[in-house]
């Protein structure tokens, strides 16, 4: 059975989301202030930048689940948000640049709060809505043709946290190599 035909439950999604956040924060909480702010990855991001990036995307999916403008919730202005594939690299650079003033503690707290906003928005849905396509949550609604919203929920929480862990680890290894050299 393909992933798009999986029957989703709120309980299963919530468990996966929480597990992903717990694992990500366990990694973050091992790091020193220098590791959170000092070294950068190839994109020029610090660990703090990864935290804010994840928080913004989680807030975006929470807004979408509430049938609100996800791009506005993310602080992004989109000319035609659903017409074309956005330039995600450009959007992500903008997100990081807008939030470099935050401390690592603030960024971590924001990620936890944004995660909770997704959980709260998820809880407001009924089970059948989890299999509804993304497009059903976007105004104006134009028909059922996309992937289930549950895949987007995981993609902006658990899967996203997991995706960023190797990048954070690479930053940490860079800082350890620099300190040893």
CSV table of C-alpha atoms in Angstrom, one decimal:
chain,number,residue,atom,x,y,z
A,1,UNK,CA,0.0,0.0,0.0
A,2,UNK,CA,1.5,3.4,-1.0
A,3,UNK,CA,1.8,6.0,1.7
A,4,UNK,CA,-0.9,8.1,0.1
A,5,UNK,CA,-3.4,5.3,0.9
A,6,UNK,CA,-2.4,4.9,4.5
A,7,UNK,CA,-5.3,5.4,7.0
A,8,UNK,CA,-4.1,8.1,9.4
A,9,UNK,CA,-5.3,8.7,13.0
A,10,UNK,CA,-4.8,11.7,15.2
A,11,UNK,CA,-3.3,9.5,17.9
A,12,UNK,CA,-0.7,8.0,15.5
A,13,UNK,CA,0.2,11.4,14.0
A,14,UNK,CA,0.5,13.0,17.4
A,15,UNK,CA,2.8,10.2,18.6
A,16,UNK,CA,5.1,10.5,15.6
A,17,UNK,CA,5.2,14.3,15.9
A,18,UNK,CA,6.1,14.1,19.6
A,19,UNK,CA,8.7,11.5,19.0
A,20,UNK,CA,10.3,13.5,16.3
A,21,UNK,CA,10.4,16.7,18.4
A,22,UNK,CA,11.7,14.8,21.5
A,23,UNK,CA,14.6,13.3,19.4
A,24,UNK,CA,15.4,16.6,17.8
A,25,UNK,CA,15.4,18.5,21.2
A,26,UNK,CA,17.5,15.7,22.8
A,27,UNK,CA,20.2,16.5,20.2
A,28,UNK,CA,19.8,20.3,20.6
A,29,UNK,CA,19.9,20.1,24.4
A,30,UNK,CA,23.4,18.5,24.3
A,31,UNK,CA,24.9,21.5,22.6
A,32,UNK,CA,26.7,24.4,24.1
A,33,UNK,CA,25.8,28.0,23.5
A,34,UNK,CA,28.8,28.2,21.2
A,35,UNK,CA,27.6,25.3,19.1
A,36,UNK,CA,24.1,26.8,18.8
A,37,UNK,CA,25.4,30.1,17.5
A,38,UNK,CA,28.9,29.7,16.3
A,39,UNK,CA,29.6,27.4,13.4
A,40,UNK,CA,27.5,27.3,10.3
A,41,UNK,CA,26.6,24.7,7.6
A,42,UNK,CA,27.2,25.1,3.9
A,43,UNK,CA,24.1,27.4,3.6
A,44,UNK,CA,25.5,29.7,6.4
A,45,UNK,CA,23.0,28.5,9.0
A,46,UNK,CA,23.7,28.0,12.6
A,47,UNK,CA,21.9,25.5,14.8
A,48,UNK,CA,19.7,28.4,16.1
A,49,UNK,CA,18.8,29.1,12.4
A,50,UNK,CA,17.6,25.5,12.0
A,51,UNK,CA,15.4,25.9,15.1
A,52,UNK,CA,13.7,29.0,13.8
A,53,UNK,CA,13.3,27.5,10.3
A,54,UNK,CA,11.5,24.5,11.8
A,55,UNK,CA,9.3,26.7,14.0
A,56,UNK,CA,8.2,28.8,11.1
A,57,UNK,CA,7.3,25.8,9.0
A,58,UNK,CA,5.4,24.2,11.9
A,59,UNK,CA,3.5,27.5,12.4
A,60,UNK,CA,2.6,27.5,8.7
A,61,UNK,CA,1.1,24.0,8.8
A,62,UNK,CA,-0.8,24.9,12.0
A,63,UNK,CA,-2.3,27.9,10.2
A,64,UNK,CA,-3.2,25.8,7.2
A,65,UNK,CA,-5.0,23.3,9.4
A,66,UNK,CA,-7.1,26.2,10.8
A,67,UNK,CA,-7.9,27.2,7.2
A,68,UNK,CA,-5.7,30.3,7.5
A,69,UNK,CA,-3.1,31.7,5.1
A,70,UNK,CA,-0.1,29.5,5.8
A,71,UNK,CA,2.3,31.9,4.1
A,72,UNK,CA,1.1,34.9,6.1
A,73,UNK,CA,1.5,32.9,9.3
A,74,UNK,CA,5.1,32.2,8.2
A,75,UNK,CA,5.7,35.9,7.6
A,76,UNK,CA,6.0,35.4,3.9
A,77,UNK,CA,4.3,37.3,1.1
A,78,UNK,CA,3.3,35.2,-1.8
A,79,UNK,CA,2.0,36.7,-5.0
A,80,UNK,CA,0.1,33.6,-6.1
A,81,UNK,CA,0.8,31.1,-3.3
A,82,UNK,CA,-0.9,28.1,-4.9
A,83,UNK,CA,-0.3,28.8,-8.6
A,84,UNK,CA,3.4,27.9,-8.9
A,85,UNK,CA,5.9,25.9,-6.9
A,86,UNK,CA,7.6,28.4,-4.6
A,87,UNK,CA,11.3,29.0,-4.5
A,88,UNK,CA,11.9,27.2,-1.2
A,89,UNK,CA,15.5,28.1,-1.0
A,90,UNK,CA,14.7,31.8,-1.3
A,91,UNK,CA,11.8,31.5,1.2
A,92,UNK,CA,14.1,29.7,3.7
A,93,UNK,CA,16.8,32.3,3.4
A,94,UNK,CA,14.2,35.0,4.1
A,95,UNK,CA,12.9,33.0,7.1
A,96,UNK,CA,16.4,32.7,8.6
A,97,UNK,CA,17.4,36.3,8.0
A,98,UNK,CA,14.2,37.5,9.6
A,99,UNK,CA,14.9,35.6,12.8
A,100,UNK,CA,18.6,36.0,13.4
A,101,UNK,CA,17.9,38.3,16.3
A,102,UNK,CA,16.5,35.4,18.4
A,103,UNK,CA,18.6,33.7,21.0
A,104,UNK,CA,18.8,29.9,20.9
A,105,UNK,CA,16.6,29.8,24.0
A,106,UNK,CA,13.9,31.9,22.2
A,107,UNK,CA,14.2,29.8,19.1
A,108,UNK,CA,13.9,26.5,21.0
A,109,UNK,CA,10.8,27.8,22.9
A,110,UNK,CA,9.3,29.0,19.6
A,111,UNK,CA,9.7,25.5,18.1
A,112,UNK,CA,8.0,23.9,21.1
A,113,UNK,CA,5.2,26.4,21.0
A,114,UNK,CA,4.8,26.0,17.2
A,115,UNK,CA,4.7,22.2,17.6
A,116,UNK,CA,2.0,22.6,20.2
A,117,UNK,CA,0.0,24.8,17.8
A,118,UNK,CA,0.1,22.0,15.2
A,119,UNK,CA,-1.0,19.5,17.8
A,120,UNK,CA,-3.9,21.8,18.8
A,121,UNK,CA,-4.9,22.3,15.2
A,122,UNK,CA,-4.7,18.6,14.6
A,123,UNK,CA,-7.0,17.9,17.5
A,124,UNK,CA,-9.6,20.2,16.1
A,125,UNK,CA,-9.9,18.0,13.0
A,126,UNK,CA,-11.9,14.9,12.7
A,127,UNK,CA,-10.3,11.6,11.7
A,128,UNK,CA,-11.7,11.7,8.1
A,129,UNK,CA,-10.1,15.1,7.5
A,130,UNK,CA,-6.7,13.6,7.9
A,131,UNK,CA,-7.0,11.9,4.6
A,132,UNK,CA,-8.4,15.0,2.9
A,133,UNK,CA,-6.1,16.5,0.3
A,134,UNK,CA,-4.0,19.6,1.1
A,135,UNK,CA,-6.1,21.6,-1.3
A,136,UNK,CA,-9.2,21.3,0.9
A,137,UNK,CA,-7.4,23.4,3.5
A,138,UNK,CA,-6.5,26.2,1.0
A,139,UNK,CA,-9.0,28.9,0.0
A,140,UNK,CA,-10.4,29.0,-2.6
A,141,UNK,CA,-11.0,25.2,-2.6
A,142,UNK,CA,-10.5,23.9,-6.1
A,143,UNK,CA,-11.0,20.1,-5.7
A,144,UNK,CA,-9.6,16.9,-4.3
A,145,UNK,CA,-6.4,16.1,-6.2
A,146,UNK,CA,-3.4,16.3,-3.8
A,147,UNK,CA,-1.7,14.3,-1.1
A,148,UNK,CA,-3.5,13.8,2.2
A,149,UNK,CA,-3.0,16.7,4.7
A,150,UNK,CA,-1.6,14.1,7.2
A,151,UNK,CA,1.5,13.8,4.9
A,152,UNK,CA,1.9,17.6,5.1
A,153,UNK,CA,1.5,17.6,8.9
A,154,UNK,CA,4.3,15.0,9.2
A,155,UNK,CA,6.4,16.7,6.6
A,156,UNK,CA,6.3,19.9,8.6
A,157,UNK,CA,6.9,18.3,11.9
A,158,UNK,CA,8.4,14.8,12.5
A,159,UNK,CA,9.9,14.3,9.0
A,160,UNK,CA,11.2,17.9,9.1
A,161,UNK,CA,12.8,17.5,12.5
A,162,UNK,CA,14.4,14.2,11.3
A,163,UNK,CA,15.6,15.8,8.0
A,164,UNK,CA,17.4,18.6,9.9
A,165,UNK,CA,19.2,16.3,12.5
A,166,UNK,CA,22.1,15.3,10.1
A,167,UNK,CA,22.6,19.0,9.2
A,168,UNK,CA,22.8,19.9,12.9
A,169,UNK,CA,25.2,17.1,13.6
A,170,UNK,CA,27.4,18.2,10.7
A,171,UNK,CA,27.5,21.7,12.2
A,172,UNK,CA,28.5,20.2,15.5
A,173,UNK,CA,31.2,18.0,13.9
A,174,UNK,CA,32.5,21.1,12.2
A,175,UNK,CA,32.8,23.0,15.5
A,176,UNK,CA,34.5,20.0,17.1
A,177,UNK,CA,37.0,19.8,14.2
A,178,UNK,CA,37.7,23.5,14.4
A,179,UNK,CA,38.2,23.3,18.2
A,180,UNK,CA,40.6,20.4,17.8
A,181,UNK,CA,42.5,21.9,15.0
